[in-house]
Short mmCIF file of C-alpha atoms and ligand atoms in Angstrom, two decimals:
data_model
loop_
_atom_site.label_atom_id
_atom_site.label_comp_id
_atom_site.label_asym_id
_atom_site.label_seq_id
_atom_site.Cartn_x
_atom_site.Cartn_y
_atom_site.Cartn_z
CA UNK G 18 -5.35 19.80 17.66
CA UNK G 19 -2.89 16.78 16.82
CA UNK G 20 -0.78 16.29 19.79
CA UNK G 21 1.24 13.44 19.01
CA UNK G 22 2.81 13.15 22.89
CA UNK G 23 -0.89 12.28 23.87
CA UNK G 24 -1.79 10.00 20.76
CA UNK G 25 1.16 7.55 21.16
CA UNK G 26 1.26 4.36 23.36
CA UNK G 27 2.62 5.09 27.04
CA UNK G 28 5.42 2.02 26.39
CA UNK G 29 6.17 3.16 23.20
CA UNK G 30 6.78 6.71 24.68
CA UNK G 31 9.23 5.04 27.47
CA UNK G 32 10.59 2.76 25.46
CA UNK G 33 14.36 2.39 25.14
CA UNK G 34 14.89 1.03 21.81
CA UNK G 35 17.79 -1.59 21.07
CA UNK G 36 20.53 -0.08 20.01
CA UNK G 37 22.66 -1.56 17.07
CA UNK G 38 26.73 -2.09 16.54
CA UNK G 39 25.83 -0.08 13.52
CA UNK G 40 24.13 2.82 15.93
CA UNK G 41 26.73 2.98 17.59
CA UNK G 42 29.34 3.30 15.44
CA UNK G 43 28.99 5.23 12.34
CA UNK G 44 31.73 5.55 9.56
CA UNK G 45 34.52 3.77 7.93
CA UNK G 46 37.08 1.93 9.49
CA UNK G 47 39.10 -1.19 8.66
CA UNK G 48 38.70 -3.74 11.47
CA UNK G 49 34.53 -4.84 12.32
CA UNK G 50 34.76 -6.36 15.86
CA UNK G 51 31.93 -4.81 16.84
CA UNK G 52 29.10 -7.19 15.72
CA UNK G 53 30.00 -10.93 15.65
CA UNK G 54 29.83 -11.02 12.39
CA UNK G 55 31.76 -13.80 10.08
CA UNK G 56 35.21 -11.61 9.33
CA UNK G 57 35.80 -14.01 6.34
CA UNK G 58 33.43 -13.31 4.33
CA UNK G 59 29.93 -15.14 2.73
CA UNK G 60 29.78 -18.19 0.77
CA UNK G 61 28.10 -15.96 -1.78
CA UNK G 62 30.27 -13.41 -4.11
CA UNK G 63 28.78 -10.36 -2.63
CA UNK G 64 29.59 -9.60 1.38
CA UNK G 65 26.71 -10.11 2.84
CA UNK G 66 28.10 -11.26 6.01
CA UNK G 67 27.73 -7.41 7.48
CA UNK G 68 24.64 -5.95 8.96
CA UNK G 69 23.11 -3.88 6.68
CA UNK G 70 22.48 0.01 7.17
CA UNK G 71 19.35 0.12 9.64
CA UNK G 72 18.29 3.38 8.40
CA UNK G 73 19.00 2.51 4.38
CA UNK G 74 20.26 5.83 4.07
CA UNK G 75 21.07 5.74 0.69
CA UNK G 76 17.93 4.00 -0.65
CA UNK G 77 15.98 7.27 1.14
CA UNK G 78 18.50 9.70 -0.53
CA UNK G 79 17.41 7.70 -3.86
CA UNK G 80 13.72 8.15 -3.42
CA UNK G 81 13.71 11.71 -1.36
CA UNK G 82 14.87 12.61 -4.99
CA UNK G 83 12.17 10.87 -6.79
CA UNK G 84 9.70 12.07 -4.43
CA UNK G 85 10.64 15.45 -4.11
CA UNK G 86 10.70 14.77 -0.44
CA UNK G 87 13.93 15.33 2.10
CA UNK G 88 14.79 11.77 3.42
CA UNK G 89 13.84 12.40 7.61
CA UNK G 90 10.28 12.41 5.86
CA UNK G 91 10.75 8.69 4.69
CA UNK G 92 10.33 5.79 6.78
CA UNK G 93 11.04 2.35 4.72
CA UNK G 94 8.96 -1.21 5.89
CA UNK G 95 9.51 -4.52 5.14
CA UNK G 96 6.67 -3.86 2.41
CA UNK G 97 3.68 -1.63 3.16
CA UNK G 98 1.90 -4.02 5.72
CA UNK G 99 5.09 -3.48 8.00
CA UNK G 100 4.67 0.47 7.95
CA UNK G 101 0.94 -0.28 8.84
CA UNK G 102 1.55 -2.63 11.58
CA UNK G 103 4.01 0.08 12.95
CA UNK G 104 1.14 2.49 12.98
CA UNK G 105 -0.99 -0.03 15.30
CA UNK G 106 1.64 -0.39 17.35
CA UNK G 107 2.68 3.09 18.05
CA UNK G 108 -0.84 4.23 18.49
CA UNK G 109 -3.47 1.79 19.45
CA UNK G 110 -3.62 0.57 22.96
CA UNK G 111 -4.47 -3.13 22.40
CA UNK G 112 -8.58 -4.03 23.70
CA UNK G 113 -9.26 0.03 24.05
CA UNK G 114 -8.56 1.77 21.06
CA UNK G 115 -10.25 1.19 17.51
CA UNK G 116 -9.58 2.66 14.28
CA UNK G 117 -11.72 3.67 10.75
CA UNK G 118 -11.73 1.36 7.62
CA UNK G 119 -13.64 2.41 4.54
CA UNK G 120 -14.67 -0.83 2.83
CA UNK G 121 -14.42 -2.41 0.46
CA UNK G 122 -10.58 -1.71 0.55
CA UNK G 123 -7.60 -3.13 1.62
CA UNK G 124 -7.51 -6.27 4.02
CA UNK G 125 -4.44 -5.68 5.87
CA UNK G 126 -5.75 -2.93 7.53
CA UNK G 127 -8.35 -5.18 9.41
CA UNK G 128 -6.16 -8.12 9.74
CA UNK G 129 -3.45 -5.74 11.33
CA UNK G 130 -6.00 -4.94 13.56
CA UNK G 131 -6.97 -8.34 15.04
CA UNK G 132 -3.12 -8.73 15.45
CA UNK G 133 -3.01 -6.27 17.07
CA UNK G 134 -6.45 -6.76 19.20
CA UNK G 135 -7.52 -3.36 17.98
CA UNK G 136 -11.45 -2.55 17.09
CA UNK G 137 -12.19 -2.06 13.57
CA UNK G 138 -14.90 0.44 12.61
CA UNK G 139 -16.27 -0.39 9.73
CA UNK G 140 -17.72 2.93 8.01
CA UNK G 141 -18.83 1.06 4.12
CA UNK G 142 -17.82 3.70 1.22
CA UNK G 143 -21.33 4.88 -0.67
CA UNK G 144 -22.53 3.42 -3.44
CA UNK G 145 -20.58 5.38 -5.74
CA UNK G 146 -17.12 4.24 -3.89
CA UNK G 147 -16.70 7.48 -1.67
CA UNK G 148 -16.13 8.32 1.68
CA UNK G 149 -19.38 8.28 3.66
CA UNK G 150 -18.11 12.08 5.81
CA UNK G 151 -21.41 11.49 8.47
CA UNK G 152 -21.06 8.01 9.27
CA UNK G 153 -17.33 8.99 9.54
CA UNK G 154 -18.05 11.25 12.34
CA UNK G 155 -20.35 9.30 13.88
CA UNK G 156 -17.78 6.31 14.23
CA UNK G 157 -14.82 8.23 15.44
CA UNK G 158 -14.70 8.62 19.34
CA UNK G 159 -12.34 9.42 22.12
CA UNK G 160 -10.13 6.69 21.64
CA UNK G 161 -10.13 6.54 17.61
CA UNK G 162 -6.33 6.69 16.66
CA UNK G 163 -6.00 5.74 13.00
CA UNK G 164 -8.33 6.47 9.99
CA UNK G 165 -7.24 4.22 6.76
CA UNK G 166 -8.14 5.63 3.48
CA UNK G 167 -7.17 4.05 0.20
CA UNK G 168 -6.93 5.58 -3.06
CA UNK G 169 -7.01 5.26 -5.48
CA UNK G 170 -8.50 2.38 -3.67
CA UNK G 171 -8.38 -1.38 -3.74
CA UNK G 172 -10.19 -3.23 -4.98
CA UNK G 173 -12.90 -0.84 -6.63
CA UNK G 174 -10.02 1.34 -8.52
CA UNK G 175 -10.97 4.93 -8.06
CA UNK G 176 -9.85 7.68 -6.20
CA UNK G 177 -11.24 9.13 -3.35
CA UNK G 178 -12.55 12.74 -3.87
CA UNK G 179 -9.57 15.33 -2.47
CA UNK G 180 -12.05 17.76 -0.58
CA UNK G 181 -13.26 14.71 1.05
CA UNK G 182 -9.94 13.34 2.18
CA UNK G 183 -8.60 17.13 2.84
CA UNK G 184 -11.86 17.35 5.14
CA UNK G 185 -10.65 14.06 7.35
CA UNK G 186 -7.51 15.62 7.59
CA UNK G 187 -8.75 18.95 8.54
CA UNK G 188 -11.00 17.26 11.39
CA UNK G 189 -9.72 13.99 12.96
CA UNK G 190 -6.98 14.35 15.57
CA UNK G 191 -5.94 10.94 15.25
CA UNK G 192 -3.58 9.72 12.50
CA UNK G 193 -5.02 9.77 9.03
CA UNK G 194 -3.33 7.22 6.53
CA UNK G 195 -3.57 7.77 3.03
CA UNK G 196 -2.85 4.37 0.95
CA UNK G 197 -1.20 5.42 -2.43
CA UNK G 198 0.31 2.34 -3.17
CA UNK G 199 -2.02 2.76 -6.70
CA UNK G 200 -0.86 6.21 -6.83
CA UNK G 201 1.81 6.25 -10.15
CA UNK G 202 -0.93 4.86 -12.28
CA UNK G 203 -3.27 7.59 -11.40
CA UNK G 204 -3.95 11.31 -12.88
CA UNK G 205 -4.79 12.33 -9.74
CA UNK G 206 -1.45 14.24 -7.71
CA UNK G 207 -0.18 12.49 -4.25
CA UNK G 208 -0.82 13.95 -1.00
CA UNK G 209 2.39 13.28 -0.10
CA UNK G 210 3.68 17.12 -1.42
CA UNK G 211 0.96 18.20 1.32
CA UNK G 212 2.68 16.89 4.33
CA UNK G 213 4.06 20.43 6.02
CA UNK G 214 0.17 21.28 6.06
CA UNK G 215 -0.49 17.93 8.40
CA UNK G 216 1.23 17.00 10.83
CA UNK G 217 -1.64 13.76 11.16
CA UNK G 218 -1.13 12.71 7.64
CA UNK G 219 0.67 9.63 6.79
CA UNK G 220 1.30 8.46 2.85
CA UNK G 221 1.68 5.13 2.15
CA UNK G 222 3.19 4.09 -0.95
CA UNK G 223 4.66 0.51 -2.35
CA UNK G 224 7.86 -0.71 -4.49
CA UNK G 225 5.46 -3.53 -5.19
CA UNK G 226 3.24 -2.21 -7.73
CA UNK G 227 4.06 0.00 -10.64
CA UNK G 228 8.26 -0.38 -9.75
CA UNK G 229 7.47 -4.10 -9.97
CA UNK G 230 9.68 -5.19 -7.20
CA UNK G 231 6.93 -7.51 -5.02
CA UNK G 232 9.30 -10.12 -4.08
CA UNK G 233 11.85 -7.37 -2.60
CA UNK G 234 9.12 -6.43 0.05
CA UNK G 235 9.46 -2.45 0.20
CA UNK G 236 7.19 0.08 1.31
CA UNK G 237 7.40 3.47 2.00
CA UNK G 238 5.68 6.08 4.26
CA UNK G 239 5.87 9.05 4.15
CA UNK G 240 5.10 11.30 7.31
CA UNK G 241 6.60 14.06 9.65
CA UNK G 242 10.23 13.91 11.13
CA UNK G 243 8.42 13.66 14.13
CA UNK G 244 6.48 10.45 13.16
CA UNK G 245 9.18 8.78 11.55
CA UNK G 246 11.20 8.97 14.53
CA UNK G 247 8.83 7.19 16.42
CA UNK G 248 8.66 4.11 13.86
CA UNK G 249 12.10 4.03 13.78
CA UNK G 250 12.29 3.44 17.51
CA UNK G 251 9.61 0.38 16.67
CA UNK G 252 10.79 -1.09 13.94
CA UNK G 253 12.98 -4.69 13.98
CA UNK G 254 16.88 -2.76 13.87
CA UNK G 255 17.51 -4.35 10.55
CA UNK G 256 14.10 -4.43 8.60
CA UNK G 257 15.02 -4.40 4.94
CA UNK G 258 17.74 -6.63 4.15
CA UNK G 259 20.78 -5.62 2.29
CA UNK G 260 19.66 -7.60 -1.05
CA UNK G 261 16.61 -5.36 -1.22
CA UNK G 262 18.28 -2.17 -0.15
CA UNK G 263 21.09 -2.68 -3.02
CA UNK G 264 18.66 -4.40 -5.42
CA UNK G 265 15.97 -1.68 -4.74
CA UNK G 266 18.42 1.50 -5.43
CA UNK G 267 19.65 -0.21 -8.76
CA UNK G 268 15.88 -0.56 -10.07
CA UNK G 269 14.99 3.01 -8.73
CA UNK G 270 17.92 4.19 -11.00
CA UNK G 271 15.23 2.90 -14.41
CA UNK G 272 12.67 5.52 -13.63
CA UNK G 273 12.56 5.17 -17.77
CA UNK G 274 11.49 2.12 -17.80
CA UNK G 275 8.66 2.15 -15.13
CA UNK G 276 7.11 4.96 -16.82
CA UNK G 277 7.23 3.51 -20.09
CA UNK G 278 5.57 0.24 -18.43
CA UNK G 279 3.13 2.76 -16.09
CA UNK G 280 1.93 4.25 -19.85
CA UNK G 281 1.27 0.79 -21.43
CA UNK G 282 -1.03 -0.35 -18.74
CA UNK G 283 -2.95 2.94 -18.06
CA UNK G 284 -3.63 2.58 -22.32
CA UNK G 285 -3.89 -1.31 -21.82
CA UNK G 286 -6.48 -0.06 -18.69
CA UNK G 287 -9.03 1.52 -21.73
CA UNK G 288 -8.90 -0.80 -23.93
CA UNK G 289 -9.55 -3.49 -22.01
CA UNK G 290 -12.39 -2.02 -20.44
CA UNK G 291 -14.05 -1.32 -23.80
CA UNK G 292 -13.53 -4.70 -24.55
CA UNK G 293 -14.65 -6.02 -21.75
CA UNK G 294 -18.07 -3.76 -22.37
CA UNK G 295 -19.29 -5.50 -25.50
CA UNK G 296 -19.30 -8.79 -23.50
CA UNK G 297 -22.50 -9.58 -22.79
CA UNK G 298 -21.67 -11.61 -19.41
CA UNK G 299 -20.29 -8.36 -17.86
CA UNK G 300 -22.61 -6.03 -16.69
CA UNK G 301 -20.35 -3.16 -15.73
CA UNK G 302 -16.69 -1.94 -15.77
CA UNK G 303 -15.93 0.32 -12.86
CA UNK G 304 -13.66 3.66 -13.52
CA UNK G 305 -9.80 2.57 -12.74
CA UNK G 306 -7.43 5.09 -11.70
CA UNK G 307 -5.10 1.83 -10.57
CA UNK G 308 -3.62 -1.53 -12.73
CA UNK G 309 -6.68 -3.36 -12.34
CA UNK G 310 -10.36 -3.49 -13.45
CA UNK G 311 -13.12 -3.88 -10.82
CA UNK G 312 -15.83 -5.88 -13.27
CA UNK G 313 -19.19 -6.62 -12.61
CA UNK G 314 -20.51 -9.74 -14.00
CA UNK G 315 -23.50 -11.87 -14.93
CA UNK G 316 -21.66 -15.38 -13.19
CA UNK G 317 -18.56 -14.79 -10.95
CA UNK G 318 -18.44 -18.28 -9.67
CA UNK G 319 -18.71 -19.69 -13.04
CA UNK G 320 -16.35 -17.48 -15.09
CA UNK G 321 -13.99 -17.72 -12.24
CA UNK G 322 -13.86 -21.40 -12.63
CA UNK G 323 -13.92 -21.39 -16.32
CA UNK G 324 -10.69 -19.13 -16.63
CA UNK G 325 -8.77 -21.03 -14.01
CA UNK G 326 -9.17 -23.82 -15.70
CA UNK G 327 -7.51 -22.16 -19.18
CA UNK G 328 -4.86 -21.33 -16.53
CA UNK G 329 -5.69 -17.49 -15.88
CA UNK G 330 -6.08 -16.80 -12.48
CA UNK G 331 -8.50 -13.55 -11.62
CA UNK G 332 -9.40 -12.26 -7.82
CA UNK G 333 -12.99 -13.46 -7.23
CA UNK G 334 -14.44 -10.18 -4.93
CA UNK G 335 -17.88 -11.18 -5.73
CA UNK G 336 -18.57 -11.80 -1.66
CA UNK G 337 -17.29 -9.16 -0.48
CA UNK G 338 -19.92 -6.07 0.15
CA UNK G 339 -20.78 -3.82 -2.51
CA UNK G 340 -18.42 -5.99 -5.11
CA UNK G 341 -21.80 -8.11 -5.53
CA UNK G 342 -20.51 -10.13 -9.12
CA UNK G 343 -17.41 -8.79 -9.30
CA UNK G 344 -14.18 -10.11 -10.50
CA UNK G 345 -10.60 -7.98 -9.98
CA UNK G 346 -8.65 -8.15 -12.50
CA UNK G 347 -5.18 -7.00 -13.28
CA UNK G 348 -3.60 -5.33 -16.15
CA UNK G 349 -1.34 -7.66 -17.47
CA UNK G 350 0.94 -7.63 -20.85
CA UNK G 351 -0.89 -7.10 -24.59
CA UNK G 352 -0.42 -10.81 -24.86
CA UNK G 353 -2.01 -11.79 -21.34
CA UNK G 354 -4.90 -9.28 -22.08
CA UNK G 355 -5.49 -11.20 -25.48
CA UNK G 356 -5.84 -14.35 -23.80
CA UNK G 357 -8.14 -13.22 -21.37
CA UNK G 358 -10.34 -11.35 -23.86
CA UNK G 359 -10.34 -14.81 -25.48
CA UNK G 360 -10.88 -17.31 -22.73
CA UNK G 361 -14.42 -14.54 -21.65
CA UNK G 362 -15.25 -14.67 -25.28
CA UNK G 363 -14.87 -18.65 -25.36
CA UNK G 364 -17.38 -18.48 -21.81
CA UNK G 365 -19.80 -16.15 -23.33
CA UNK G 366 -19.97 -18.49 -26.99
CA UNK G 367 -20.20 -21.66 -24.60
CA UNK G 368 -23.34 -19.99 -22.27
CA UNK G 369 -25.03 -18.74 -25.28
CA UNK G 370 -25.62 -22.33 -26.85
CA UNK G 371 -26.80 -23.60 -23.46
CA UNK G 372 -23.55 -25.18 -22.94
C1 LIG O 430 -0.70 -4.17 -2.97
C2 LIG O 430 -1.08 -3.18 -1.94
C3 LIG O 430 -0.14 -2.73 -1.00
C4 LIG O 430 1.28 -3.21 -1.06
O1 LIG O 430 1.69 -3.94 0.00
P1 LIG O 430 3.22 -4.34 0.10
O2 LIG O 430 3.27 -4.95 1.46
O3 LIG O 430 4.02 -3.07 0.02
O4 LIG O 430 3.54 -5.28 -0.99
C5 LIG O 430 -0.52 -1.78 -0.09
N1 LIG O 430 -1.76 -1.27 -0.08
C6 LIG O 430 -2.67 -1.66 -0.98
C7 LIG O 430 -4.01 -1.03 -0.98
C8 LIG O 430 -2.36 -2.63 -1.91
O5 LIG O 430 -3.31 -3.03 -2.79
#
């Protein structure tokens, strides 16, 4: 049923993709000549005046292990909305083809789109934040090549159900994208250990959440050899700098530490949101399986405006559909969680007296 030969984009199947110094020689020798690079060096104390390893081979080696994956499975972006940018461009035929979003969720995967002068076919979750299967099927056509679904998802914080998900899979010919980048501070497993059952699954997952490494921009996906051949072949030769590629295996090397931080903020995650339940300006916490509370409250706008000004900056999602009053707020330290406890109690003591 998935045929990738007839899913991909006719230039990306001809295309002849540059080929590096680094591509074309492979090994250790002691004169570079090959690349124009400085021979004398950097200003800076570490040599960054070589190219740096277009397929980060040892950064994959580093998280194949974490992963439990073998490293042709891994593809590495400059962060996540690189990998999905790759996936419009290797399958949607710009001003024909249109892809599935499930919203609320991510907005890169409808700003990608525009980019890209791709249709987006909107197909809203339900009310309870799942995937709507019908309105699925009736939006997917002939020339549907990419179906994004997040979860645990962002920015209502639950999971999508795994028979629904496993369903998609089963029945769309077209790429289906699975977001994870939520997925280490959920109970629920990874699809990414289901990958030899589809070969039209994609995982995405993030360095810039639970690993904490944002400003290094790294994201992974996860996919068939077959697939990540063909972003390869797309992808800018040298897309994750040497900095993040040395700086990224070094913090991958403190598993440790990120589980000891992923621990705190799943407990920080419930207590929180029973705090935040005895306020009587919030109406309702949504479930989390992520590092952030979806919270529905009796003034947005206002408590928005009132925290900002005490310097604590929340994401107002109150206009976006089916977020009607909410706020998104992340987990942040004990201390930071304090503060913000305080500042809604301070809001709810100032509304009560009439201001
Ligand atoms: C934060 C986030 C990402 C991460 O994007 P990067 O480009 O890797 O930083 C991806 N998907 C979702 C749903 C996110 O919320």
């Amino acid at each position: 049923m998935f045929d990738l030969n007839k899913l991909l984009r006719d230039n990306i199947k001809k295309l002849v993709p540059y080929s590096s110094a680094r591509d074309e020689f492979q090994g250790e020798a002691s004169v570079y000549l090959d690349a124009n690079e400085n021979s004398f060096g950097s200003p800076l104390s570490q040599a960054y005046n070589r190219y740096p390893d277009p397929l980060q081979i040892k950064l994959k080696e580093k998280v194949a292990g974490i992963k439990g994956i073998t490293p042709p499975h891994i593809f590495l972006g400059n962060g996540s909305d690189e990998c999905i940018d790759i996936l419009y461009r290797a399958f949607c035929h710009p001003g024909r083809d249109n892809v599935v979003i499930c919203p609320p969720t991510y907005g890169m995967y409808e700003v990608s789109a525009h980019i890209n002068d791709v249709e987006v076919r909107n197909v809203p979750l339900t009310l309870d934040y799942q995937l709507d299967l019908p309105g699925i099927e009736a939006a997917v056509d002939g020339h549907t090549r990419l179906i994004f679904l997040c979860s645990p998802n962002n920015p209502t914080g639950n999971a999508l159900r795994r028979e629904d998900v496993e369903l998609v899979l089963n029945n769309f010919p077209g790429v289906v994208v699975i977001d994870e980048a939520y997925i280490n501070f959920s109970k629920y497993r990874s699809f990414i250990q289901e990958l030899p059952e589809y070969p039209n699954l994609v995982v995405l997952q993030t360095l810039s959440k639970a690993w904490g490494l944002a400003a290094l921009r790294i994201g992974m996906a996860f996919a068939s050899p077959e697939l990540v051949a063909v972003f390869n072949r797309i992808k800018p030769p040298y897309n994750i700098n040497q900095a993040s590629q040395e700086l990224a295996l070094a913090a991958l090397g403190q598993v440790e530490q990120v589980n000891r931080w992923i621990r705190e903020t799943v407990h920080a995650r419930q207590q929180l949101k029973t705090q935040l339940e005895k306020l009587s300006i919030v109406e309702k916490v949504y479930p989390s399986e992520a590092n952030f509370l979806l919270v529905k409250t009796t003034d947005p706008a206002g408590i928005y405006g009132f925290l900002v000004r005490d310097g604590i900056i929340v994401r107002d999602r109150s206009r976006v559909e089916l977020c009607e009053g909410c706020l998104r707020i992340t987990i942040g330290t004990p201390a930071e969680n304090e503060k913000l406890l305080a500042a809604l109690n301070d809001y709810q003591r100032l509304k009560m007296k009439g201001e």
